[in-house]
């Protein structure tokens, strides 16, 4: 869902939830426990990266395809987003004027920007805000499914 929202930022106009902070709060509140649980599950399995990859390869083909498509789309969104992004980030409105933080080494600081630049920077920030956690959730799903496959293989190996 997050990767879809990241892709929707390329459509004309801004997303309706551009000004609200609750999406980021919800992402953070969900991301840390889910990603943490996935990491714990990997650590408890005691498997190395090669074993995890082999376990992933034993998953059903459709699941592999979905996880692969999510990972590739997340990487593409980030690459396309960073390729088109300039040195401006963190847009804000103060007293009816639009500002952004310029990260260029020679002009580091907050500068005033036009309304159209403000919207472009806002969309770029939203794209990153949705794409990065989307890729982390995809990685967590990969870890959980692969660790589950390893556990299933271990249980099948132990039973007579």
GROMACS .gro file of C-alpha atoms in nm:
model
  160
    1UNK     CA    1   0.000   0.000   0.000
    2UNK     CA    2   0.283   0.238   0.085
    3UNK     CA    3   0.455   0.178  -0.248
    4UNK     CA    4   0.127   0.248  -0.426
    5UNK     CA    5   0.094   0.576  -0.235
    6UNK     CA    6   0.453   0.660  -0.329
    7UNK     CA    7   0.370   0.603  -0.695
    8UNK     CA    8   0.054   0.814  -0.669
    9UNK     CA    9   0.269   1.117  -0.584
   10UNK     CA   10   0.365   1.136  -0.952
   11UNK     CA   11   0.005   1.210  -1.050
   12UNK     CA   12  -0.088   1.577  -1.092
   13UNK     CA   13  -0.185   1.751  -0.768
   14UNK     CA   14  -0.096   1.658  -0.415
   15UNK     CA   15  -0.225   1.367  -0.214
   16UNK     CA   16  -0.511   1.459   0.022
   17UNK     CA   17  -0.306   1.362   0.326
   18UNK     CA   18  -0.016   1.593   0.237
   19UNK     CA   19  -0.051   1.819   0.539
   20UNK     CA   20  -0.133   1.561   0.805
   21UNK     CA   21   0.123   1.394   1.027
   22UNK     CA   22  -0.080   1.082   1.115
   23UNK     CA   23   0.040   0.870   0.818
   24UNK     CA   24   0.402   0.899   0.930
   25UNK     CA   25   0.307   0.827   1.291
   26UNK     CA   26   0.112   0.518   1.181
   27UNK     CA   27   0.403   0.401   0.965
   28UNK     CA   28   0.654   0.437   1.249
   29UNK     CA   29   0.423   0.276   1.505
   30UNK     CA   30   0.372  -0.025   1.276
   31UNK     CA   31   0.718  -0.046   1.121
   32UNK     CA   32   0.932  -0.090   1.430
   33UNK     CA   33   0.741  -0.379   1.591
   34UNK     CA   34   0.687  -0.560   1.260
   35UNK     CA   35   1.044  -0.517   1.139
   36UNK     CA   36   1.176  -0.600   1.486
   37UNK     CA   37   0.970  -0.919   1.501
   38UNK     CA   38   1.098  -1.019   1.158
   39UNK     CA   39   1.458  -0.966   1.270
   40UNK     CA   40   1.401  -1.166   1.586
   41UNK     CA   41   1.249  -1.443   1.379
   42UNK     CA   42   1.556  -1.450   1.154
   43UNK     CA   43   1.790  -1.454   1.452
   44UNK     CA   44   1.596  -1.735   1.618
   45UNK     CA   45   1.613  -1.943   1.302
   46UNK     CA   46   1.994  -1.926   1.315
   47UNK     CA   47   2.014  -1.927   0.937
   48UNK     CA   48   2.267  -1.745   0.725
   49UNK     CA   49   2.185  -1.537   0.417
   50UNK     CA   50   2.237  -1.828   0.178
   51UNK     CA   51   1.996  -2.050   0.372
   52UNK     CA   52   1.741  -1.769   0.383
   53UNK     CA   53   1.770  -1.729   0.006
   54UNK     CA   54   1.724  -2.104  -0.047
   55UNK     CA   55   1.422  -2.100   0.182
   56UNK     CA   56   1.278  -1.808  -0.015
   57UNK     CA   57   1.330  -2.004  -0.337
   58UNK     CA   58   1.116  -2.285  -0.188
   59UNK     CA   59   0.819  -2.052  -0.137
   60UNK     CA   60   0.532  -2.063  -0.389
   61UNK     CA   61   0.611  -1.889  -0.717
   62UNK     CA   62   0.333  -1.631  -0.686
   63UNK     CA   63   0.457  -1.520  -0.346
   64UNK     CA   64   0.811  -1.493  -0.480
   65UNK     CA   65   0.684  -1.288  -0.772
   66UNK     CA   66   0.483  -1.053  -0.549
   67UNK     CA   67   0.770  -0.994  -0.308
   68UNK     CA   68   1.012  -0.950  -0.598
   69UNK     CA   69   0.781  -0.704  -0.773
   70UNK     CA   70   0.738  -0.505  -0.452
   71UNK     CA   71   1.115  -0.490  -0.397
   72UNK     CA   72   1.188  -0.389  -0.757
   73UNK     CA   73   0.911  -0.128  -0.761
   74UNK     CA   74   1.037   0.019  -0.433
   75UNK     CA   75   1.390   0.046  -0.566
   76UNK     CA   76   1.267   0.200  -0.891
   77UNK     CA   77   1.054   0.455  -0.707
   78UNK     CA   78   1.352   0.556  -0.494
   79UNK     CA   79   1.590   0.572  -0.791
   80UNK     CA   80   1.351   0.778  -1.000
   81UNK     CA   81   1.272   0.999  -0.704
   82UNK     CA   82   1.633   1.072  -0.617
   83UNK     CA   83   1.733   1.117  -0.981
   84UNK     CA   84   1.480   1.397  -1.027
   85UNK     CA   85   1.525   1.554  -0.686
   86UNK     CA   86   1.733   1.863  -0.646
   87UNK     CA   87   1.896   1.991  -0.333
   88UNK     CA   88   1.574   2.116  -0.176
   89UNK     CA   89   1.388   1.927   0.097
   90UNK     CA   90   1.166   1.972   0.403
   91UNK     CA   91   0.911   2.217   0.260
   92UNK     CA   92   0.713   2.436   0.498
   93UNK     CA   93   0.477   2.733   0.495
   94UNK     CA   94   0.548   3.036   0.716
   95UNK     CA   95   0.329   3.345   0.708
   96UNK     CA   96   0.180   3.246   0.372
   97UNK     CA   97   0.525   3.209   0.210
   98UNK     CA   98   0.685   2.886   0.098
   99UNK     CA   99   1.025   2.774   0.223
  100UNK     CA  100   1.250   2.472   0.177
  101UNK     CA  101   1.583   2.363   0.314
  102UNK     CA  102   1.862   2.380   0.055
  103UNK     CA  103   2.125   2.110   0.106
  104UNK     CA  104   2.370   2.243  -0.153
  105UNK     CA  105   2.713   2.279   0.003
  106UNK     CA  106   2.757   2.643  -0.103
  107UNK     CA  107   2.409   2.765   0.001
  108UNK     CA  108   2.310   2.548   0.296
  109UNK     CA  109   2.003   2.684   0.474
  110UNK     CA  110   1.635   2.768   0.439
  111UNK     CA  111   1.534   2.953   0.125
  112UNK     CA  112   1.208   3.088  -0.012
  113UNK     CA  113   1.058   2.895  -0.304
  114UNK     CA  114   0.762   2.937  -0.535
  115UNK     CA  115   0.433   2.755  -0.481
  116UNK     CA  116   0.503   2.512  -0.768
  117UNK     CA  117   0.850   2.433  -0.628
  118UNK     CA  118   0.696   2.384  -0.285
  119UNK     CA  119   0.449   2.127  -0.423
  120UNK     CA  120   0.722   1.944  -0.614
  121UNK     CA  121   0.938   1.922  -0.302
  122UNK     CA  122   0.638   1.812  -0.094
  123UNK     CA  123   0.561   1.531  -0.340
  124UNK     CA  124   0.925   1.421  -0.344
  125UNK     CA  125   0.933   1.409   0.036
  126UNK     CA  126   0.606   1.214   0.042
  127UNK     CA  127   0.743   0.970  -0.214
  128UNK     CA  128   1.041   0.896   0.011
  129UNK     CA  129   0.821   0.887   0.321
  130UNK     CA  130   0.612   0.609   0.164
  131UNK     CA  131   0.872   0.423  -0.044
  132UNK     CA  132   1.139   0.365   0.221
  133UNK     CA  133   0.904   0.207   0.481
  134UNK     CA  134   0.733   0.019   0.198
  135UNK     CA  135   1.064  -0.143   0.107
  136UNK     CA  136   1.134  -0.217   0.475
  137UNK     CA  137   0.793  -0.385   0.511
  138UNK     CA  138   0.873  -0.588   0.197
  139UNK     CA  139   1.203  -0.693   0.352
  140UNK     CA  140   1.024  -0.791   0.672
  141UNK     CA  141   0.776  -1.001   0.473
  142UNK     CA  142   1.067  -1.172   0.293
  143UNK     CA  143   1.232  -1.248   0.627
  144UNK     CA  144   0.917  -1.381   0.791
  145UNK     CA  145   0.822  -1.604   0.498
  146UNK     CA  146   1.176  -1.738   0.453
  147UNK     CA  147   1.217  -1.802   0.828
  148UNK     CA  148   0.880  -1.977   0.831
  149UNK     CA  149   0.989  -2.194   0.540
  150UNK     CA  150   1.310  -2.282   0.726
  151UNK     CA  151   1.113  -2.370   1.037
  152UNK     CA  152   0.877  -2.586   0.834
  153UNK     CA  153   1.172  -2.762   0.674
  154UNK     CA  154   1.336  -2.817   1.016
  155UNK     CA  155   1.015  -2.963   1.160
  156UNK     CA  156   0.971  -3.187   0.857
  157UNK     CA  157   1.331  -3.303   0.884
  158UNK     CA  158   1.296  -3.392   1.254
  159UNK     CA  159   0.972  -3.588   1.228
  160UNK     CA  160   1.004  -3.962   1.147
   0.00000   0.00000   0.00000
